[in-house]
Amino acid sequence: MKYRSGFTLVELMIVSVIMIMITGIVYTFYINVNRIYVKGSNTLLAIQDSQTLLELISKEVRSAAEIIELKPTSLVFQKYYDEPDPNYQDPTSDLNRIKLKTIHFRLVKNDDDFYHFERKEDLGIFHPIHPGFRYKEVRPSIFSGWQLEGNRYVPYDHVRHKPDLIPIIEIRIALQRDEHPFELFKKVLIPALYGKLPLLRLPTSVEEHTGS
């Protein structure tokens, strides 16, 4: 009597159950890895956006001639600029072309609760800076500074102090997320304003990060 080789129904069911379990484990692993990758990519993108903004703003702040307003979400200052005249190349006359313009930076929250930065010149209109920066978790405390009081530098208080002589501005961008929060900052020494002040040594806490 001959017997045919093969699988019984019970064996097929057991194999099917094992394959379903393996597939479920692999799928779950893939989903978790993909979720981690997406979160990491989003965090990296947010850090890059923040670094770009820090560089754009700090580059202009360094050329400030006078601080007009300094609040946690806004900064207004005057900076020198040159209007070249192609008809004249006299170095002496070039100095007469240097003028002042007012620069405004501000952090704005739109109707969808997303924060973004805006900039304008003089009496113009505000335009977004780096439109890619658009996040809900931004801490609304961006601009701060230090001012000379007596013979030492103290944190600037926009209620108590006048903003005319603030030689050090700090720009800080922090995203307060449940996962992967981060905080970036840059302290900017303003040469034009620092030169007007007495030669006093900066506090250690300020010196360590100035110009970073």
C-alpha positions in Angstrom: 0.0 0.0 0.0 1.5 3.4 -1.0 1.2 6.6 1.0 1.3 10.1 -0.5 3.6 12.6 1.2 2.2 16.0 2.2 1.0 18.2 5.0 -2.0 17.7 7.1 -4.5 20.4 7.7 -3.3 20.9 11.3 0.3 21.4 10.1 -0.8 23.9 7.5 -2.7 25.9 10.2 0.3 25.9 12.5 2.6 27.1 9.8 0.1 29.8 8.8 -0.1 31.0 12.4 3.7 31.2 12.7 3.9 33.1 9.4 1.3 35.6 10.6 3.1 36.1 13.9 6.5 36.7 12.1 4.8 39.1 9.6 3.3 41.0 12.5 6.6 41.3 14.3 8.4 42.5 11.2 5.7 45.0 10.4 5.6 46.4 13.9 9.4 46.7 13.8 9.2 48.5 10.5 6.5 50.9 11.7 8.6 51.8 14.9 11.8 52.3 12.9 9.9 54.5 10.4 8.3 56.5 13.2 11.7 57.1 14.8 13.2 58.1 11.5 10.4 60.6 10.7 10.6 62.2 14.2 14.4 62.4 13.9 14.2 63.9 10.4 11.6 66.5 11.6 13.9 67.4 14.6 16.9 67.8 12.3 14.9 70.0 9.9 13.7 72.2 12.8 17.3 72.5 14.0 18.5 73.5 10.6 15.7 76.1 10.2 16.6 77.6 13.6 20.3 77.7 12.8 19.6 79.5 9.5 17.4 82.1 11.3 20.1 82.7 14.0 22.7 83.3 11.3 20.4 85.6 9.2 19.4 87.8 12.2 22.7 87.9 14.0 24.5 88.9 10.8 22.4 92.1 10.6 22.5 92.8 14.4 26.3 93.0 14.3 26.0 96.0 12.1 23.6 97.9 14.4 24.3 101.5 15.1 21.6 102.0 17.7 19.1 99.7 19.4 15.6 101.3 19.3 13.5 98.6 20.9 14.3 95.3 22.5 11.5 93.0 23.7 11.2 89.2 24.1 9.5 88.9 20.7 10.8 91.9 18.8 14.0 93.8 18.0 14.3 97.2 16.3 17.6 98.8 15.5 19.3 101.2 13.1 22.1 100.0 10.9 24.4 101.7 8.4 24.2 101.0 4.7 25.9 102.2 1.6 24.2 103.5 -1.6 26.8 103.0 -4.3 27.0 105.6 -7.1 28.5 104.2 -10.3 29.3 107.7 -11.5 31.7 108.5 -8.6 34.7 106.5 -7.4 36.2 109.0 -5.0 36.8 107.3 -1.6 36.1 110.6 0.2 32.7 111.0 -1.5 31.9 107.4 -0.7 31.8 108.2 3.0 28.9 110.7 2.3 26.8 107.8 0.9 26.6 106.0 4.2 23.1 106.2 5.6 21.0 104.7 8.3 17.9 102.5 8.0 15.7 101.0 10.6 15.4 97.2 10.7 12.5 95.4 12.5 12.5 91.8 13.5 9.5 90.1 15.2 8.1 86.7 16.1 4.5 86.3 15.0 1.8 83.7 15.8 -0.7 83.2 13.1 -4.4 82.1 13.3 -3.3 78.4 13.1 -1.1 78.8 16.2 2.1 78.5 14.1 5.0 80.9 15.0 7.2 82.5 12.3 9.6 85.4 12.0 9.1 88.6 10.0 11.4 91.5 9.0 10.8 94.9 7.6 12.9 98.0 6.7 12.0 101.5 7.7 8.3 102.1 7.1 7.9 99.2 4.7 5.7 96.1 5.3 6.7 93.0 7.1 7.9 90.0 5.1 8.5 86.4 6.4 12.1 85.4 7.0 12.9 81.9 6.0 9.4 80.6 5.3 10.4 77.1 6.2 10.5 78.0 9.9 6.9 77.4 10.9 6.4 75.7 14.3 3.8 75.7 17.1 6.2 74.8 19.9 8.4 77.9 19.8 9.0 79.5 23.2 8.0 83.2 22.7 11.1 84.6 24.3 13.7 85.3 21.6 15.5 88.5 22.1 17.4 89.6 25.3 20.5 91.7 26.1 22.9 93.2 28.6 23.3 96.8 29.4 25.8 98.8 31.4 24.5 99.8 34.8 27.1 101.6 37.0 30.3 99.7 36.6 28.8 96.3 35.6 26.6 94.7 32.9 23.2 93.6 33.9 20.4 91.8 32.0 18.4 94.3 30.0 14.8 95.0 31.2 12.7 96.8 28.6 10.5 98.2 31.4 13.3 99.6 33.5 16.0 100.4 31.0 16.4 102.5 27.9 17.7 100.5 24.9 20.1 103.1 23.5 23.3 101.4 24.7 22.9 97.6 24.6 26.2 96.2 23.4 25.3 92.5 23.7 22.2 90.9 22.2 21.2 87.3 22.7 19.0 85.5 20.1 17.5 82.3 21.5 15.2 79.9 19.7 13.7 77.0 21.7 11.2 74.4 20.6 9.4 73.0 23.6 8.4 69.6 22.3 7.3 66.5 24.2 9.9 64.5 22.3 13.3 65.9 21.2 13.0 69.4 22.5 16.0 71.7 21.7 17.3 75.2 22.3 19.8 77.2 20.2 21.2 80.6 20.9 23.8 83.1 19.8 25.2 86.1 21.7 26.1 89.0 19.4 28.6 91.7 20.4 27.7 94.9 18.6 31.0 96.7 17.9 29.5 100.2 17.2 27.7 100.2 20.6 30.4 98.5 22.6 32.9 101.2 21.4 30.8 103.9 23.1 31.0 102.4 26.5 33.7 102.4 29.1 36.3 99.6 28.9 34.9 97.3 31.5 35.4 93.6 31.6 32.3 91.6 30.6 30.8 89.1 33.2 32.2 85.6 32.8 28.8 84.2 32.0 28.6 86.7 29.0 32.2 86.4 27.9 32.0 82.6 27.5 29.4 82.8 24.8 29.9 86.3 23.2 30.3 86.0 19.5 29.5 82.3 19.4 
